[in-house]
PDB file of C-alpha atoms in Angstrom:
ATOM      1  CA  MET A1237       3.873 -19.634   0.626  1.00 95.00           C
ATOM      2  CA  LYS A1238       4.117 -18.107  -2.716  1.00 98.00           C
ATOM      3  CA  VAL A1239       3.889 -14.662  -3.557  1.00 98.00           C
ATOM      4  CA  THR A1240       4.510 -13.234  -6.910  1.00 98.00           C
ATOM      5  CA  VAL A1241       5.828  -8.874  -6.683  1.00 98.00           C
ATOM      6  CA  VAL A1242       5.603  -8.102  -9.919  1.00 98.00           C
ATOM      7  CA  GLY A1243       8.251  -4.821 -10.845  1.00 97.00           C
ATOM      8  CA  ALA A1244      11.434  -5.287 -10.084  1.00 97.00           C
ATOM      9  CA  GLY A1245      12.334  -2.072  -9.409  1.00 95.00           C
ATOM     10  CA  ALA A1246      13.104  -0.005  -6.036  1.00 94.00           C
ATOM     11  CA  VAL A1247       9.565  -0.661  -4.063  1.00 95.00           C
ATOM     12  CA  GLY A1248       9.166  -4.321  -5.507  1.00 97.00           C
ATOM     13  CA  ALA A1249      13.075  -4.979  -4.402  1.00 97.00           C
ATOM     14  CA  SER A1250      12.610  -3.612  -1.952  1.00 98.00           C
ATOM     15  CA  CYS A1251       9.616  -5.840  -0.694  1.00 98.00           C
ATOM     16  CA  ALA A1252      10.878  -8.793  -1.553  1.00 98.00           C
ATOM     17  CA  GLU A1253      13.588  -8.679  -0.359  1.00 98.00           C
ATOM     18  CA  TYR A1254      11.145  -7.382   3.461  1.00 98.00           C
ATOM     19  CA  ILE A1255       8.765 -10.722   2.550  1.00 98.00           C
ATOM     20  CA  ALA A1256      11.825 -12.777   2.211  1.00 98.00           C
ATOM     21  CA  ILE A1257      13.731 -11.653   5.391  1.00 97.00           C
ATOM     22  CA  LYS A1258      10.915 -12.309   7.616  1.00 97.00           C
ATOM     23  CA  ASP A1259      10.404 -15.995   6.464  1.00 97.00           C
ATOM     24  CA  PHE A1260       7.158 -17.109   6.086  1.00 97.00           C
ATOM     25  CA  ALA A1261       6.864 -17.654   2.664  1.00 98.00           C
ATOM     26  CA  SER A1262       8.331 -20.815   1.184  1.00 98.00           C
ATOM     27  CA  GLU A1263       9.480 -18.504  -2.076  1.00 98.00           C
ATOM     28  CA  VAL A1264       9.080 -15.024  -3.937  1.00 98.00           C
ATOM     29  CA  VAL A1265       9.147 -15.094  -7.377  1.00 98.00           C
ATOM     30  CA  LEU A1266      10.451 -11.725  -8.921  1.00 98.00           C
ATOM     31  CA  LEU A1267       9.355 -10.153 -12.554  1.00 98.00           C
ATOM     32  CA  ASP A1268       9.955  -7.626 -14.619  1.00 97.00           C
ATOM     33  CA  ILE A1269       9.194  -6.980 -18.659  1.00 96.00           C
ATOM     34  CA  LYS A1270      13.169  -5.922 -18.175  1.00 96.00           C
ATOM     35  CA  GLU A1271      15.433  -8.413 -20.131  1.00 98.00           C
ATOM     36  CA  GLY A1272      17.137  -9.814 -16.643  1.00 98.00           C
ATOM     37  CA  PHE A1273      17.168  -7.022 -14.904  1.00 98.00           C
ATOM     38  CA  ALA A1274      14.378  -9.304 -12.782  1.00 98.00           C
ATOM     39  CA  GLU A1275      17.033 -12.421 -11.999  1.00 98.00           C
ATOM     40  CA  GLY A1276      19.652 -10.120 -11.887  1.00 98.00           C
ATOM     41  CA  LYS A1277      18.054  -8.626  -8.543  1.00 98.00           C
ATOM     42  CA  ALA A1278      16.731 -12.435  -7.052  1.00 98.00           C
ATOM     43  CA  MET A1279      20.427 -13.457  -7.596  1.00 98.00           C
ATOM     44  CA  ASP A1280      21.984  -9.905  -5.517  1.00 98.00           C
ATOM     45  CA  LEU A1281      18.833 -10.965  -3.199  1.00 98.00           C
ATOM     46  CA  MET A1282      19.763 -14.886  -2.272  1.00 98.00           C
ATOM     47  CA  GLN A1283      23.261 -14.076  -2.029  1.00 98.00           C
ATOM     48  CA  THR A1284      21.959 -12.482   1.444  1.00 98.00           C
ATOM     49  CA  ALA A1285      20.042 -15.507   3.054  1.00 98.00           C
ATOM     50  CA  SER A1286      23.327 -17.128   4.570  1.00 98.00           C
ATOM     51  CA  LEU A1287      23.861 -13.644   5.837  1.00 98.00           C
ATOM     52  CA  ASN A1288      20.644 -12.955   6.896  1.00 97.00           C
ATOM     53  CA  GLY A1289      19.395 -16.036   7.581  1.00 97.00           C
ATOM     54  CA  PHE A1290      16.133 -16.719   5.256  1.00 98.00           C
ATOM     55  CA  ASP A1291      15.538 -19.730   3.493  1.00 98.00           C
ATOM     56  CA  THR A1292      13.041 -18.045   1.465  1.00 98.00           C
ATOM     57  CA  LYS A1293      13.627 -18.870  -2.247  1.00 98.00           C
ATOM     58  CA  ILE A1294      13.745 -15.763  -4.392  1.00 98.00           C
ATOM     59  CA  THR A1295      13.049 -15.995  -8.274  1.00 98.00           C
ATOM     60  CA  GLY A1296      13.755 -13.317 -11.257  1.00 98.00           C
ATOM     61  CA  VAL A1297      11.469 -13.549 -14.342  1.00 98.00           C
ATOM     62  CA  THR A1298      11.707 -11.647 -17.735  1.00 98.00           C
ATOM     63  CA  ASN A1299       7.654 -11.447 -18.155  1.00 96.00           C
ATOM     64  CA  ASP A1300       7.149 -14.862 -18.110  1.00 98.00           C
ATOM     65  CA  TYR A1301       3.815 -14.822 -16.447  1.00 98.00           C
ATOM     66  CA  SER A1302       3.485 -19.053 -16.531  1.00 98.00           C
ATOM     67  CA  GLN A1303       6.394 -18.669 -13.801  1.00 98.00           C
ATOM     68  CA  THR A1304       4.341 -17.620 -11.143  1.00 98.00           C
ATOM     69  CA  ALA A1305       1.582 -19.981 -11.932  1.00 98.00           C
ATOM     70  CA  ASN A1306      -0.190 -21.106  -7.738  1.00 98.00           C
ATOM     71  CA  SER A1307       0.556 -17.553  -6.164  1.00 98.00           C
ATOM     72  CA  ASP A1308      -1.451 -17.136  -3.411  1.00 98.00           C
ATOM     73  CA  ILE A1309      -1.132 -13.213  -2.698  1.00 98.00           C
ATOM     74  CA  CYS A1310       0.360 -11.519  -6.201  1.00 98.00           C
ATOM     75  CA  VAL A1311       1.682  -7.442  -5.070  1.00 98.00           C
ATOM     76  CA  ILE A1312       2.002  -5.462  -8.276  1.00 98.00           C
ATOM     77  CA  THR A1313       3.905  -2.755  -8.403  1.00 96.00           C
ATOM     78  CA  SER A1314       4.152  -1.807 -11.689  1.00 91.00           C
ATOM     79  CA  GLY A1315       4.005   1.856 -13.618  1.00 85.00           C
ATOM     80  CA  ILE A1316       6.097   4.743 -13.974  1.00 75.00           C
ATOM     81  CA  PRO A1317       7.432   6.224 -10.024  1.00 70.00           C
ATOM     82  CA  ARG A1318       7.277   9.491 -10.121  1.00 66.00           C
ATOM     83  CA  LYS A1319       9.217  12.389 -10.513  1.00 71.00           C
ATOM     84  CA  PRO A1320      10.007  15.557  -8.503  1.00 78.00           C
ATOM     85  CA  GLY A1321       6.877  18.273  -8.937  1.00 75.00           C
ATOM     86  CA  MET A1322       4.398  14.938 -10.582  1.00 68.00           C
ATOM     87  CA  THR A1323       1.231  13.973  -8.403  1.00 70.00           C
ATOM     88  CA  ARG A1324      -0.149  11.045  -7.819  1.00 62.00           C
ATOM     89  CA  GLU A1325      -2.624  11.551 -10.390  1.00 69.00           C
ATOM     90  CA  GLU A1326      -0.720  12.399 -13.342  1.00 74.00           C
ATOM     91  CA  LEU A1327       0.108   8.934 -13.375  1.00 76.00           C
ATOM     92  CA  ILE A1328      -2.684   7.608 -14.539  1.00 85.00           C
ATOM     93  CA  GLY A1329      -3.211   7.366 -18.502  1.00 79.00           C
ATOM     94  CA  ILE A1330       0.251   4.954 -18.319  1.00 84.00           C
ATOM     95  CA  ASN A1331       0.013   3.432 -15.320  1.00 90.00           C
ATOM     96  CA  ALA A1332      -3.800   2.283 -15.973  1.00 92.00           C
ATOM     97  CA  GLY A1333      -2.935   0.281 -19.099  1.00 92.00           C
ATOM     98  CA  ILE A1334       0.267  -1.594 -17.648  1.00 94.00           C
ATOM     99  CA  VAL A1335      -2.165  -2.573 -14.363  1.00 95.00           C
ATOM    100  CA  LYS A1336      -4.766  -3.900 -16.274  1.00 96.00           C
ATOM    101  CA  MET A1337      -2.355  -5.915 -18.286  1.00 96.00           C
ATOM    102  CA  VAL A1338      -0.967  -7.452 -15.580  1.00 97.00           C
ATOM    103  CA  SER A1339      -3.618  -7.783 -13.810  1.00 98.00           C
ATOM    104  CA  SER A1340      -5.311  -9.436 -15.945  1.00 97.00           C
ATOM    105  CA  SER A1341      -1.958 -12.429 -16.632  1.00 98.00           C
ATOM    106  CA  LEU A1342      -1.904 -12.820 -12.919  1.00 98.00           C
ATOM    107  CA  ILE A1343      -5.312 -13.928 -13.057  1.00 98.00           C
ATOM    108  CA  GLU A1344      -4.883 -15.848 -16.206  1.00 98.00           C
ATOM    109  CA  HIS A1345      -2.283 -17.712 -13.867  1.00 98.00           C
ATOM    110  CA  SER A1346      -3.364 -17.998 -10.004  1.00 98.00           C
ATOM    111  CA  PRO A1347      -7.258 -17.590 -10.447  1.00 98.00           C
ATOM    112  CA  ASN A1348      -6.797 -18.109  -6.760  1.00 97.00           C
ATOM    113  CA  THR A1349      -4.699 -16.168  -5.472  1.00 98.00           C
ATOM    114  CA  ILE A1350      -5.301 -12.026  -3.391  1.00 98.00           C
ATOM    115  CA  LEU A1351      -4.171  -8.803  -5.632  1.00 98.00           C
ATOM    116  CA  ILE A1352      -2.306  -6.336  -3.381  1.00 98.00           C
ATOM    117  CA  VAL A1353      -2.032  -2.515  -5.637  1.00 98.00           C
ATOM    118  CA  VAL A1354       0.761  -0.162  -4.980  1.00 96.00           C
ATOM    119  CA  SER A1355       1.101   1.768  -8.955  1.00 94.00           C
ATOM    120  CA  ASN A1356      -0.243   4.921  -8.523  1.00 90.00           C
ATOM    121  CA  PRO A1357      -2.546   6.731  -8.199  1.00 92.00           C
ATOM    122  CA  MET A1358      -3.364   3.386  -5.956  1.00 95.00           C
ATOM    123  CA  ASP A1359      -6.964   3.719  -5.097  1.00 97.00           C
ATOM    124  CA  THR A1360      -7.633   4.585  -8.847  1.00 96.00           C
ATOM    125  CA  MET A1361      -5.684   1.589 -10.393  1.00 96.00           C
ATOM    126  CA  THR A1362      -7.475  -0.682  -7.448  1.00 98.00           C
ATOM    127  CA  TYR A1363     -10.863   0.687  -8.497  1.00 98.00           C
ATOM    128  CA  LEU A1364      -9.878  -0.049 -12.332  1.00 97.00           C
ATOM    129  CA  VAL A1365      -9.050  -4.274 -10.900  1.00 98.00           C
ATOM    130  CA  HIS A1366     -11.970  -4.175 -10.105  1.00 97.00           C
ATOM    131  CA  LYS A1367     -13.675  -3.040 -12.578  1.00 97.00           C
ATOM    132  CA  THR A1368     -11.384  -5.164 -14.793  1.00 96.00           C
ATOM    133  CA  THR A1369     -12.083  -8.099 -13.413  1.00 97.00           C
ATOM    134  CA  ASP A1370     -14.095 -11.466 -11.554  1.00 94.00           C
ATOM    135  CA  LEU A1371     -12.139 -11.401  -8.241  1.00 97.00           C
ATOM    136  CA  PRO A1372     -13.889 -10.430  -5.442  1.00 97.00           C
ATOM    137  CA  LYS A1373     -13.762  -7.250  -3.028  1.00 97.00           C
ATOM    138  CA  SER A1374     -12.002  -9.060  -0.244  1.00 98.00           C
ATOM    139  CA  ARG A1375      -9.370 -10.814  -2.636  1.00 98.00           C
ATOM    140  CA  ILE A1376      -8.972  -7.188  -3.873  1.00 98.00           C
ATOM    141  CA  ILE A1377      -6.264  -4.613  -1.692  1.00 98.00           C
ATOM    142  CA  GLY A1378      -4.794  -1.817  -2.379  1.00 98.00           C
ATOM    143  CA  MET A1379      -1.568  -0.285  -0.134  1.00 97.00           C
ATOM    144  CA  GLY A1380      -1.444   3.333   0.922  1.00 93.00           C
ATOM    145  CA  GLY A1381      -2.734   3.339   4.196  1.00 96.00           C
ATOM    146  CA  ALA A1382      -0.070   1.122   5.364  1.00 97.00           C
ATOM    147  CA  LEU A1383       2.799   3.169   4.670  1.00 97.00           C
ATOM    148  CA  ASP A1384       1.336   6.389   5.146  1.00 97.00           C
ATOM    149  CA  SER A1385       0.619   5.679   8.692  1.00 98.00           C
ATOM    150  CA  ALA A1386       4.689   4.642   9.228  1.00 98.00           C
ATOM    151  CA  ARG A1387       4.606   8.251   8.075  1.00 97.00           C
ATOM    152  CA  PHE A1388       2.385   9.582  10.509  1.00 98.00           C
ATOM    153  CA  LYS A1389       3.904   8.026  13.262  1.00 98.00           C
ATOM    154  CA  PHE A1390       7.206   8.652  12.537  1.00 98.00           C
ATOM    155  CA  ARG A1391       6.223  12.569  12.536  1.00 98.00           C
ATOM    156  CA  LEU A1392       4.461  11.820  16.069  1.00 98.00           C
ATOM    157  CA  ALA A1393       7.729  10.549  17.210  1.00 98.00           C
ATOM    158  CA  GLU A1394       9.676  13.360  16.590  1.00 97.00           C
ATOM    159  CA  ALA A1395       7.787  15.509  17.310  1.00 98.00           C
ATOM    160  CA  LEU A1396       6.913  13.331  21.227  1.00 98.00           C
ATOM    161  CA  GLY A1397      10.400  12.692  21.200  1.00 98.00           C
ATOM    162  CA  ALA A1398       9.395   9.125  22.080  1.00 98.00           C
ATOM    163  CA  PRO A1399      10.856   6.412  20.399  1.00 98.00           C
ATOM    164  CA  ILE A1400       8.513   4.376  17.718  1.00 97.00           C
ATOM    165  CA  SER A1401       7.404   1.724  19.648  1.00 97.00           C
ATOM    166  CA  ASP A1402       5.546   3.937  21.557  1.00 97.00           C
ATOM    167  CA  VAL A1403       3.579   5.514  19.438  1.00 98.00           C
ATOM    168  CA  ASP A1404      -0.063   4.242  16.715  1.00 98.00           C
ATOM    169  CA  GLY A1405      -1.938   6.305  14.916  1.00 97.00           C
ATOM    170  CA  MET A1406      -3.375   5.820  11.750  1.00 98.00           C
ATOM    171  CA  VAL A1407      -4.383   7.754   7.904  1.00 98.00           C
ATOM    172  CA  ILE A1408      -7.768   6.567   6.366  1.00 98.00           C
ATOM    173  CA  GLY A1409      -8.519   8.722   3.299  1.00 97.00           C
ATOM    174  CA  GLY A1410      -7.087   8.701   0.367  1.00 96.00           C
ATOM    175  CA  HIS A1411      -3.490   8.293  -0.917  1.00 95.00           C
ATOM    176  CA  SER A1412      -3.002  11.208  -1.901  1.00 90.00           C
ATOM    177  CA  ASP A1413      -1.132  14.541  -0.802  1.00 88.00           C
ATOM    178  CA  LYS A1414      -4.379  16.599  -0.940  1.00 89.00           C
ATOM    179  CA  GLY A1415      -6.351  12.923   0.346  1.00 93.00           C
ATOM    180  CA  MET A1416      -5.041  12.720   3.093  1.00 96.00           C
ATOM    181  CA  VAL A1417      -6.618  11.913   6.428  1.00 97.00           C
ATOM    182  CA  PRO A1418      -3.812  11.558   9.598  1.00 97.00           C
ATOM    183  CA  LEU A1419      -6.151  10.515  12.659  1.00 97.00           C
ATOM    184  CA  THR A1420      -4.585  12.936  14.903  1.00 96.00           C
ATOM    185  CA  ALA A1421      -7.784  12.468  17.798  1.00 94.00           C
ATOM    186  CA  HIS A1422      -7.202   8.764  17.779  1.00 96.00           C
ATOM    187  CA  ALA A1423      -3.528   8.891  17.789  1.00 97.00           C
ATOM    188  CA  THR A1424      -2.103   8.039  20.801  1.00 98.00           C
ATOM    189  CA  ARG A1425       1.388   7.229  22.838  1.00 98.00           C
ATOM    190  CA  ASN A1426       1.355   4.287  24.785  1.00 97.00           C
ATOM    191  CA  SER A1427      -2.282   4.722  25.090  1.00 96.00           C
ATOM    192  CA  VAL A1428      -1.993   8.084  26.091  1.00 98.00           C
ATOM    193  CA  LYS A1429      -3.757  10.523  23.169  1.00 97.00           C
ATOM    194  CA  VAL A1430      -0.763  12.420  21.905  1.00 97.00           C
ATOM    195  CA  SER A1431      -2.834  15.740  22.248  1.00 96.00           C
ATOM    196  CA  GLU A1432      -1.875  15.329  25.968  1.00 97.00           C
ATOM    197  CA  PHE A1433       1.215  15.996  24.737  1.00 97.00           C
ATOM    198  CA  LEU A1434       1.249  18.084  21.757  1.00 97.00           C
ATOM    199  CA  SER A1435      -0.877  21.948  21.173  1.00 97.00           C
ATOM    200  CA  GLU A1436      -2.883  21.929  18.768  1.00 95.00           C
ATOM    201  CA  GLU A1437      -0.837  23.847  16.158  1.00 97.00           C
ATOM    202  CA  ARG A1438       2.427  21.287  16.237  1.00 97.00           C
ATOM    203  CA  LEU A1439      -0.033  18.684  15.758  1.00 97.00           C
ATOM    204  CA  ASN A1440      -1.128  19.969  12.294  1.00 96.00           C
ATOM    205  CA  GLN A1441       2.432  20.193  11.984  1.00 97.00           C
ATOM    206  CA  VAL A1442       2.684  16.954  11.998  1.00 97.00           C
ATOM    207  CA  LYS A1443      -0.851  15.924   9.845  1.00 96.00           C
ATOM    208  CA  GLU A1444       0.522  18.919   6.515  1.00 96.00           C
ATOM    209  CA  ASP A1445       4.233  17.022   7.220  1.00 96.00           C
ATOM    210  CA  THR A1446       2.286  13.713   6.733  1.00 97.00           C
ATOM    211  CA  LYS A1447       0.398  14.368   3.746  1.00 95.00           C
ATOM    212  CA  VAL A1448       3.238  15.852   1.737  1.00 94.00           C
ATOM    213  CA  GLY A1449       5.633  12.637   2.906  1.00 94.00           C
ATOM    214  CA  GLY A1450       6.109  11.075  -0.599  1.00 92.00           C
ATOM    215  CA  ALA A1451       6.198  14.558  -1.952  1.00 91.00           C
ATOM    216  CA  THR A1452       9.125  15.997   0.538  1.00 93.00           C
ATOM    217  CA  LEU A1453      10.749  11.959  -0.628  1.00 94.00           C
ATOM    218  CA  THR A1454      10.372  12.520  -3.817  1.00 90.00           C
ATOM    219  CA  LYS A1455      12.320  16.291  -4.055  1.00 93.00           C
ATOM    220  CA  LEU A1456      14.734  14.963  -2.343  1.00 95.00           C
ATOM    221  CA  LEU A1457      15.627  10.888  -3.721  1.00 93.00           C
ATOM    222  CA  GLY A1458      14.872  12.767  -7.387  1.00 91.00           C
ATOM    223  CA  THR A1459      12.608   9.717  -7.399  1.00 86.00           C
ATOM    224  CA  SER A1460       9.452   8.131  -5.126  1.00 86.00           C
ATOM    225  CA  ALA A1461      11.115   6.273  -1.984  1.00 92.00           C
ATOM    226  CA  TRP A1462      11.003   2.529  -1.657  1.00 95.00           C
ATOM    227  CA  TYR A1463      12.197   1.047   1.865  1.00 97.00           C
ATOM    228  CA  ALA A1464       9.592   2.141   3.830  1.00 97.00           C
ATOM    229  CA  PRO A1465       6.400   1.640   0.483  1.00 96.00           C
ATOM    230  CA  GLY A1466       8.626  -2.395   0.524  1.00 97.00           C
ATOM    231  CA  ALA A1467       8.399  -3.197   4.254  1.00 98.00           C
ATOM    232  CA  ALA A1468       4.314  -1.883   3.797  1.00 98.00           C
ATOM    233  CA  VAL A1469       3.376  -4.107   1.232  1.00 98.00           C
ATOM    234  CA  SER A1470       5.725  -6.914   3.223  1.00 98.00           C
ATOM    235  CA  GLY A1471       4.227  -5.978   6.031  1.00 98.00           C
ATOM    236  CA  LEU A1472       0.169  -6.111   4.453  1.00 98.00           C
ATOM    237  CA  VAL A1473       1.946  -9.607   2.614  1.00 98.00           C
ATOM    238  CA  GLN A1474       2.331 -11.141   5.831  1.00 98.00           C
ATOM    239  CA  ALA A1475      -1.466 -10.020   7.463  1.00 98.00           C
ATOM    240  CA  ILE A1476      -2.322 -12.408   4.953  1.00 98.00           C
ATOM    241  CA  ALA A1477      -0.627 -14.968   4.864  1.00 98.00           C
ATOM    242  CA  CYS A1478      -0.230 -15.385   8.307  1.00 98.00           C
ATOM    243  CA  ASP A1479      -3.425 -14.982   8.898  1.00 98.00           C
ATOM    244  CA  GLN A1480      -3.065 -12.557  11.135  1.00 98.00           C
ATOM    245  CA  LYS A1481      -6.416 -11.317  11.639  1.00 98.00           C
ATOM    246  CA  LYS A1482      -4.008  -7.254  11.483  1.00 98.00           C
ATOM    247  CA  MET A1483      -6.333  -4.328  11.662  1.00 98.00           C
ATOM    248  CA  PHE A1484      -3.776  -1.998   8.550  1.00 98.00           C
ATOM    249  CA  PRO A1485      -6.230   0.958   6.282  1.00 98.00           C
ATOM    250  CA  CYS A1486      -6.143   0.073   3.064  1.00 98.00           C
ATOM    251  CA  SER A1487      -7.794   1.167  -0.167  1.00 98.00           C
ATOM    252  CA  VAL A1488     -10.735  -1.462  -0.982  1.00 98.00           C
ATOM    253  CA  LEU A1489     -13.909  -0.847  -2.730  1.00 98.00           C
ATOM    254  CA  LEU A1490     -16.633  -0.054  -0.170  1.00 98.00           C
ATOM    255  CA  GLU A1491     -20.918   0.765  -1.086  1.00 97.00           C
ATOM    256  CA  GLY A1492     -22.138   2.279   1.179  1.00 97.00           C
ATOM    257  CA  GLU A1493     -19.259   1.754   4.006  1.00 97.00           C
ATOM    258  CA  TYR A1494     -18.093   5.374   5.813  1.00 97.00           C
ATOM    259  CA  GLY A1495     -21.772   7.330   3.358  1.00 96.00           C
ATOM    260  CA  LEU A1496     -19.666   6.105   0.439  1.00 98.00           C
ATOM    261  CA  ASN A1497     -20.258   3.747  -2.587  1.00 97.00           C
ATOM    262  CA  ASP A1498     -18.289   2.799  -5.732  1.00 97.00           C
ATOM    263  CA  LEU A1499     -14.651   3.930  -5.519  1.00 97.00           C
ATOM    264  CA  CYS A1500     -11.855   2.469  -3.383  1.00 98.00           C
ATOM    265  CA  ILE A1501     -10.225   4.846  -0.293  1.00 98.00           C
ATOM    266  CA  GLY A1502      -8.454   4.206   3.228  1.00 98.00           C
ATOM    267  CA  VAL A1503     -10.701   3.002   5.501  1.00 98.00           C
ATOM    268  CA  PRO A1504     -10.030   0.645   8.367  1.00 98.00           C
ATOM    269  CA  VAL A1505      -9.450  -3.369   7.392  1.00 98.00           C
ATOM    270  CA  ILE A1506      -9.352  -6.921   8.975  1.00 98.00           C
ATOM    271  CA  LEU A1507      -6.762  -8.958   6.886  1.00 98.00           C
ATOM    272  CA  GLY A1508      -6.109 -12.641   7.730  1.00 98.00           C
ATOM    273  CA  ARG A1509      -6.597 -15.499   4.832  1.00 97.00           C
ATOM    274  CA  ASN A1510      -8.803 -14.926   3.373  1.00 97.00           C
ATOM    275  CA  GLY A1511      -7.857 -11.278   2.613  1.00 98.00           C
ATOM    276  CA  ILE A1512      -9.843  -8.574   3.575  1.00 98.00           C
ATOM    277  CA  GLU A1513     -12.350 -10.448   6.172  1.00 98.00           C
ATOM    278  CA  GLU A1514     -13.343  -7.350   7.714  1.00 98.00           C
ATOM    279  CA  ILE A1515     -14.459  -3.624   7.573  1.00 98.00           C
ATOM    280  CA  VAL A1516     -13.921  -2.014  10.607  1.00 98.00           C
ATOM    281  CA  LYS A1517     -16.791   0.783  11.123  1.00 97.00           C
ATOM    282  CA  ILE A1518     -15.014   3.285  13.532  1.00 96.00           C
ATOM    283  CA  LYS A1519     -16.263   7.165  14.971  1.00 95.00           C
ATOM    284  CA  LEU A1520     -15.444   9.480  13.115  1.00 96.00           C
ATOM    285  CA  SER A1521     -14.963  13.225  14.134  1.00 94.00           C
ATOM    286  CA  ASP A1522     -17.812  15.344  11.870  1.00 95.00           C
ATOM    287  CA  ALA A1523     -14.496  17.774  10.602  1.00 94.00           C
ATOM    288  CA  GLU A1524     -12.811  13.739   9.640  1.00 96.00           C
ATOM    289  CA  GLU A1525     -15.782  12.754   8.403  1.00 96.00           C
ATOM    290  CA  ALA A1526     -15.852  15.932   5.980  1.00 97.00           C
ATOM    291  CA  HIS A1527     -12.540  15.030   5.844  1.00 96.00           C
ATOM    292  CA  LEU A1528     -12.617  11.625   4.141  1.00 98.00           C
ATOM    293  CA  LYS A1529     -15.946  12.701   1.986  1.00 97.00           C
ATOM    294  CA  GLU A1530     -13.717  15.809   0.381  1.00 97.00           C
ATOM    295  CA  SER A1531     -11.261  13.166  -0.121  1.00 97.00           C
ATOM    296  CA  ALA A1532     -13.377  10.726  -1.884  1.00 98.00           C
ATOM    297  CA  GLU A1533     -14.398  13.473  -4.056  1.00 97.00           C
ATOM    298  CA  GLY A1534     -11.482  13.893  -5.000  1.00 96.00           C
ATOM    299  CA  VAL A1535     -10.290   9.655  -5.663  1.00 96.00           C
ATOM    300  CA  LYS A1536     -13.659   9.736  -7.427  1.00 96.00           C
ATOM    301  CA  LYS A1537     -12.435  12.188  -9.777  1.00 95.00           C
ATOM    302  CA  THR A1538      -9.437  10.939 -10.513  1.00 93.00           C
ATOM    303  CA  ASN A1539     -11.664   7.672 -11.461  1.00 95.00           C
ATOM    304  CA  GLY A1540     -13.323   9.529 -14.378  1.00 93.00           C
ATOM    305  CA  LEU A1541     -10.291  10.056 -15.875  1.00 89.00           C
ATOM    306  CA  LEU A1542      -9.712   6.201 -16.463  1.00 91.00           C
ATOM    307  CA  GLU A1543     -11.195   4.445 -20.673  1.00 82.00           C
ATOM    308  CA  LEU A1544     -12.886   1.335 -18.842  1.00 75.00           C
TER     309      LEU A1544
END
C-alpha cells in the first residue's frame, strides 16, 4: 500500500505522520515544490519510527512525480493556506492552477489511484479535478465533512460535558463557514439524541461554533489548522486502504442524489478499497434540506469562478 501526500506543509506533514503511526501503509511519499523541504520532513518523521513503533517508510521528494508512481491513494494538500480574515473561496485563483497541475501529474504516474482533495476551496477544487481528469467519480473524494464532523463532535462533547467517545454526529453540505449543515437532530450521546440533554439555544450555539471552527483556529494561529485536518485525511485513507466500508461525509460529485446535480458537496458515503462505494441517502428534515440546497447554491457560485 503506497500513499502519496502532495504538500509537505503543516497539513500534509501531519497527514503523513498519522498515516505512518497507524502503520497500515508500506510507504508514504511526501512531495513538495520547495527544495529539500519534503526530504527534511520525511527524515524528521522517520526518526520517530522507533519511538512511535511504526514500520511505514516515509520518503521525501522535491517535485519529482516519478517517485509517486503506482500510488494506491494520493492526497492533495498543496496550495496557499488561509490567513486571518480570508475565506476559503478567496484562495480559488492560485489554488485552482496548483490543483490542476498536481492532479494531472499524479494521474500520469498512477492512473489507477484514488485522489483525496484537501486544498481549499475544497468542494470547488474537487469539482475541478472531476472536470479536468478522466478518473471515475468513485475515485475523486473531497475531504471536508470528516473534519467538520470532528469539530462538531468536539463542540457537542464540550456542551454535554461528555467524553467524545460517547458522542456521534455528522456535518454535511459545503466546506465553508456558511455552507456547513451540522445535523443536530441526528446527533447522539450513546444512541440517545442530544436534544434530550441540550436546549435548542445551546444546540444552535454548537452549530454556529462548528461552522466557524476553521476561522476560529485561523484567527488564533495566524494560519490554517493542521492536526485535525491531517487526522481527518488519515481516517479517509485508512478506510480506503483497509477496505473498512466506513461511513464519512465527503465531497462527491452528485448526479441527482439529494436533488442536486453537477457539483461536489459533502454527503455521507461508504469508503472502501474502490474509493466511494456508495452515496448514502439519509432522511433530512425540511429545514436541513433547505440548508443543503442553500449550501449547494453557494458552492455553485464559487464553481462559477473557475476557468475550465
